[in-house]
Amino acid sequence: MKLLALAALVLATVHSPVAALWPQPQSVSTGSKTLLLSPAFQITVLGNHVPGDLLAAAGRTKQLLASDKLERLVVGRGAADAPSFRAAKSLARLTLSLSKGAAFATLTSEAQKAPEARDEAYHLVVPEDGSGASITANSTLGLFRGLTTFSQLWYEHGNTVYTVSAPVTIEDKPAYPYRGLMLDTARNFFPVDDIKRTLDAMSWVKINQFHWHVVDSQSFPLIVPGFTELSTKGAYSSSQTYSLADVRDIVSYAGERGIDVMVEIDTPGHTAIIGQAHPDFVACPEASPWATYANEPPAGQLRFVDATVTKFIADLFTEVASMFPSTLFSSGGDELNTNCYDIDAPTQAALNASGSTLEQALNVFTQKTHAALEAKGKTPVVWEEMVLVHNVTLSKDTPVLVWISSANVKAVAETGHKLIHAASDYFYLDCGGGGWVGDFPTGNSWCDPFKTWQHSFSFDPVANLTADEAKLVLGGQHLLWTEQSGPQNLDPIVWPRAASSAELFWTGPGGNISAALPRLHDLSYRLRQRGVNAISLQPEWCALRPDACDINA
């Protein structure tokens, strides 16, 4: 009996998989049987009027199952699994279907709904006997999320694709509707292919919001019909621009992967570049020393006191809003430097003539530019200063990005606005990279230290909030400001760290970091197999031996 028990223990150890799913589903039950994926495996979608983008997603899933070729992260990389293949059943089909009464819509249209209107829930079953797996959901988007999970269940050894955790039953839905990643393409330019690769990686961890900080004081790469002078004068070069066709390509590519694109045209600060095309629109252009008049060089902010400038930005917003189908549009509102206006003669003259204060003028600017967005069916999104620093009137429907510090979340919630977590002390991917300002050899990044995945994973989205305030939390995101980033280091600086907030806001807070590490190892290896250059988290020796490299092991 003792020998039998020992044999059973050894067998269980051989078959016990490192749980690979990221983000962790809300409810998951797995077994310990080996199940092969048949070489003739097919994905079938039941129902009428199946959208083409869902069929395309099913096709991509099949391709990933064939091309991942990921060996299991155990000592021997799955060699010990091979004997179990002989008696294992094979899975030949996966069937996708909507729940009774639900109707298909395109994946893209469902992804582009307002965050709280998106239905991403799904139910996944993989029997151990090979009789056929199934995903059911109330929406096309839910079926797509189920496909993403299904693709993470499988490994390869010796040209055999298999799982050692059958049967599998998963019931899943997100804890928060907004799970994002912000990319700044103004400090440094990122080609469309790099953005697409990032969107792929986002979709594989169920991130559903791409926050595109497309322009800033340093460059204006977005070609806007009717406003092409901004990119002609403001892009780094004619080859470093995003055309209308590029935007449509990115938006379409994102939508087909369950991702909405929220563009940001940050105003009235971070706008020095507009002065290249319209010198009269910008106060304190390239004023020196820049640190007195701006948070970064070059100095220069919109002369929003001027009604002509306000109309120009309202018209610009109207045109850009037409380029992006998302319900969300970020108008910015951060880091407004009042020193700039103090030395700007036209601004001071206009204020004196009108008898207005700068804050009153800012309120007028905000009202008119937001009205232009609302007329296009958009919900403006702002940075936290617009509710904590400035005395402007915002619609209560305006979500607020809390970025300066997580300590400000409570104050934003007390204003009654919905909020999106983007705190620099947890979610800024650029922190800890050292100083980038020239002639300052002892400089460091302003938001030191480096923000580890463990740190962001430990964040509590509802800390210190009342029950009613907690309901205002839409979710959160990681952010990459690119003063020191470009296409060369995009993947390693983002992945797999950004996946930590993907799980935080899908699964909910309170996850066990030690238990998460083996799953994040698995994700990193799988991302690399899929062409995303995610960094290693530990030596491979540790990745193959969960807990062996813990500090007290």
PDB file of C-alpha atoms in Angstrom, residues 55-164:
ATOM      1  CA  LEU A  55     -14.374  33.705 -37.315  1.00  0.00           C
ATOM      2  CA  ALA A  56     -11.030  35.411 -37.888  1.00  0.00           C
ATOM      3  CA  ALA A  57     -10.313  35.247 -34.149  1.00  0.00           C
ATOM      4  CA  ALA A  58     -11.092  31.533 -34.163  1.00  0.00           C
ATOM      5  CA  GLY A  59      -8.671  31.118 -37.056  1.00  0.00           C
ATOM      6  CA  ARG A  60      -5.933  33.000 -35.193  1.00  0.00           C
ATOM      7  CA  THR A  61      -6.517  30.807 -32.146  1.00  0.00           C
ATOM      8  CA  LYS A  62      -5.981  27.690 -34.243  1.00  0.00           C
ATOM      9  CA  GLN A  63      -2.767  29.174 -35.593  1.00  0.00           C
ATOM     10  CA  LEU A  64      -1.511  29.931 -32.072  1.00  0.00           C
ATOM     11  CA  LEU A  65      -2.280  26.392 -30.924  1.00  0.00           C
ATOM     12  CA  ALA A  66      -0.099  25.127 -33.758  1.00  0.00           C
ATOM     13  CA  SER A  67       2.687  27.708 -33.522  1.00  0.00           C
ATOM     14  CA  ASP A  68       3.093  28.369 -29.774  1.00  0.00           C
ATOM     15  CA  LYS A  69       5.238  25.240 -29.332  1.00  0.00           C
ATOM     16  CA  LEU A  70       5.591  26.097 -25.651  1.00  0.00           C
ATOM     17  CA  GLU A  71       7.148  23.374 -23.526  1.00  0.00           C
ATOM     18  CA  ARG A  72       5.800  23.095 -20.043  1.00  0.00           C
ATOM     19  CA  LEU A  73       7.737  24.986 -17.359  1.00  0.00           C
ATOM     20  CA  VAL A  74       8.827  21.984 -15.308  1.00  0.00           C
ATOM     21  CA  VAL A  75      12.168  20.247 -14.944  1.00  0.00           C
ATOM     22  CA  GLY A  76      12.640  18.346 -18.186  1.00  0.00           C
ATOM     23  CA  ARG A  77      10.265  20.735 -19.985  1.00  0.00           C
ATOM     24  CA  GLY A  78       7.492  18.159 -20.248  1.00  0.00           C
ATOM     25  CA  ALA A  79       9.528  15.044 -21.090  1.00  0.00           C
ATOM     26  CA  ALA A  80       7.914  13.255 -18.167  1.00  0.00           C
ATOM     27  CA  ASP A  81       4.486  13.905 -19.697  1.00  0.00           C
ATOM     28  CA  ALA A  82       5.205  11.863 -22.830  1.00  0.00           C
ATOM     29  CA  PRO A  83       4.358   8.410 -21.423  1.00  0.00           C
ATOM     30  CA  SER A  84       0.841   9.614 -20.671  1.00  0.00           C
ATOM     31  CA  PHE A  85       0.237  10.441 -24.338  1.00  0.00           C
ATOM     32  CA  ARG A  86      -0.279   6.789 -25.305  1.00  0.00           C
ATOM     33  CA  ALA A  87      -3.500   6.356 -23.350  1.00  0.00           C
ATOM     34  CA  ALA A  88      -4.756   9.902 -23.670  1.00  0.00           C
ATOM     35  CA  LYS A  89      -7.881  10.877 -25.555  1.00  0.00           C
ATOM     36  CA  SER A  90      -7.771  13.530 -28.292  1.00  0.00           C
ATOM     37  CA  LEU A  91      -9.823  16.687 -28.540  1.00  0.00           C
ATOM     38  CA  ALA A  92     -11.019  17.250 -32.094  1.00  0.00           C
ATOM     39  CA  ARG A  93     -13.334  20.220 -31.759  1.00  0.00           C
ATOM     40  CA  LEU A  94     -14.219  23.354 -29.839  1.00  0.00           C
ATOM     41  CA  THR A  95     -17.721  24.739 -30.281  1.00  0.00           C
ATOM     42  CA  LEU A  96     -18.608  28.371 -29.660  1.00  0.00           C
ATOM     43  CA  SER A  97     -22.211  29.389 -29.131  1.00  0.00           C
ATOM     44  CA  LEU A  98     -24.251  32.219 -27.703  1.00  0.00           C
ATOM     45  CA  SER A  99     -26.627  31.703 -24.828  1.00  0.00           C
ATOM     46  CA  LYS A 100     -30.281  31.297 -25.671  1.00  0.00           C
ATOM     47  CA  GLY A 101     -31.831  34.586 -26.745  1.00  0.00           C
ATOM     48  CA  ALA A 102     -28.500  36.315 -27.460  1.00  0.00           C
ATOM     49  CA  ALA A 103     -27.688  37.602 -30.933  1.00  0.00           C
ATOM     50  CA  PHE A 104     -24.355  38.034 -32.658  1.00  0.00           C
ATOM     51  CA  ALA A 105     -22.827  41.449 -33.177  1.00  0.00           C
ATOM     52  CA  THR A 106     -19.346  42.098 -34.474  1.00  0.00           C
ATOM     53  CA  LEU A 107     -16.546  41.683 -31.989  1.00  0.00           C
ATOM     54  CA  THR A 108     -15.369  45.161 -32.903  1.00  0.00           C
ATOM     55  CA  SER A 109     -18.702  46.843 -32.208  1.00  0.00           C
ATOM     56  CA  GLU A 110     -18.979  45.169 -28.818  1.00  0.00           C
ATOM     57  CA  ALA A 111     -15.413  46.124 -27.888  1.00  0.00           C
ATOM     58  CA  GLN A 112     -16.114  49.767 -28.769  1.00  0.00           C
ATOM     59  CA  LYS A 113     -19.097  50.106 -26.464  1.00  0.00           C
ATOM     60  CA  ALA A 114     -18.832  52.258 -23.368  1.00  0.00           C
ATOM     61  CA  PRO A 115     -16.843  50.296 -20.747  1.00  0.00           C
ATOM     62  CA  GLU A 116     -19.796  49.532 -18.515  1.00  0.00           C
ATOM     63  CA  ALA A 117     -21.850  48.274 -21.481  1.00  0.00           C
ATOM     64  CA  ARG A 118     -19.325  45.591 -22.468  1.00  0.00           C
ATOM     65  CA  ASP A 119     -20.260  41.982 -21.666  1.00  0.00           C
ATOM     66  CA  GLU A 120     -17.100  39.869 -21.451  1.00  0.00           C
ATOM     67  CA  ALA A 121     -18.373  36.899 -19.431  1.00  0.00           C
ATOM     68  CA  TYR A 122     -17.967  33.354 -20.740  1.00  0.00           C
ATOM     69  CA  HIS A 123     -18.243  29.687 -19.729  1.00  0.00           C
ATOM     70  CA  LEU A 124     -15.584  27.213 -20.909  1.00  0.00           C
ATOM     71  CA  VAL A 125     -15.708  23.408 -20.628  1.00  0.00           C
ATOM     72  CA  VAL A 126     -13.017  20.975 -21.773  1.00  0.00           C
ATOM     73  CA  PRO A 127     -14.023  17.356 -21.010  1.00  0.00           C
ATOM     74  CA  GLU A 128     -11.322  14.783 -20.295  1.00  0.00           C
ATOM     75  CA  ASP A 129     -12.753  12.224 -22.735  1.00  0.00           C
ATOM     76  CA  GLY A 130     -12.213  14.251 -25.903  1.00  0.00           C
ATOM     77  CA  SER A 131     -15.941  14.504 -26.555  1.00  0.00           C
ATOM     78  CA  GLY A 132     -15.726  18.170 -27.528  1.00  0.00           C
ATOM     79  CA  ALA A 133     -14.967  21.423 -25.727  1.00  0.00           C
ATOM     80  CA  SER A 134     -17.364  24.353 -25.600  1.00  0.00           C
ATOM     81  CA  ILE A 135     -17.449  28.059 -24.926  1.00  0.00           C
ATOM     82  CA  THR A 136     -20.757  29.785 -24.296  1.00  0.00           C
ATOM     83  CA  ALA A 137     -21.391  33.459 -23.668  1.00  0.00           C
ATOM     84  CA  ASN A 138     -24.020  36.156 -23.952  1.00  0.00           C
ATOM     85  CA  SER A 139     -21.899  38.142 -26.402  1.00  0.00           C
ATOM     86  CA  THR A 140     -19.385  37.833 -29.205  1.00  0.00           C
ATOM     87  CA  LEU A 141     -16.889  39.586 -26.946  1.00  0.00           C
ATOM     88  CA  GLY A 142     -17.405  36.964 -24.268  1.00  0.00           C
ATOM     89  CA  LEU A 143     -16.764  34.174 -26.768  1.00  0.00           C
ATOM     90  CA  PHE A 144     -13.542  35.914 -27.768  1.00  0.00           C
ATOM     91  CA  ARG A 145     -12.357  36.134 -24.153  1.00  0.00           C
ATOM     92  CA  GLY A 146     -13.066  32.423 -23.813  1.00  0.00           C
ATOM     93  CA  LEU A 147     -10.947  31.688 -26.882  1.00  0.00           C
ATOM     94  CA  THR A 148      -8.083  33.607 -25.284  1.00  0.00           C
ATOM     95  CA  THR A 149      -8.289  31.441 -22.175  1.00  0.00           C
ATOM     96  CA  PHE A 150      -8.575  28.237 -24.194  1.00  0.00           C
ATOM     97  CA  SER A 151      -5.339  29.044 -26.044  1.00  0.00           C
ATOM     98  CA  GLN A 152      -3.406  29.192 -22.752  1.00  0.00           C
ATOM     99  CA  LEU A 153      -4.266  25.637 -21.699  1.00  0.00           C
ATOM    100  CA  TRP A 154      -1.954  23.859 -24.124  1.00  0.00           C
ATOM    101  CA  TYR A 155       1.706  22.865 -24.342  1.00  0.00           C
ATOM    102  CA  GLU A 156       3.816  20.975 -26.820  1.00  0.00           C
ATOM    103  CA  HIS A 157       6.308  18.160 -26.473  1.00  0.00           C
ATOM    104  CA  GLY A 158       7.675  16.138 -29.342  1.00  0.00           C
ATOM    105  CA  ASN A 159       5.203  17.682 -31.816  1.00  0.00           C
ATOM    106  CA  THR A 160       2.281  16.700 -29.599  1.00  0.00           C
ATOM    107  CA  VAL A 161       0.001  19.490 -28.335  1.00  0.00           C
ATOM    108  CA  TYR A 162      -1.556  18.567 -25.021  1.00  0.00           C
ATOM    109  CA  THR A 163      -2.806  19.587 -21.596  1.00  0.00           C
ATOM    110  CA  VAL A 164      -2.317  17.714 -18.358  1.00  0.00           C
TER     111      VAL A 164
END
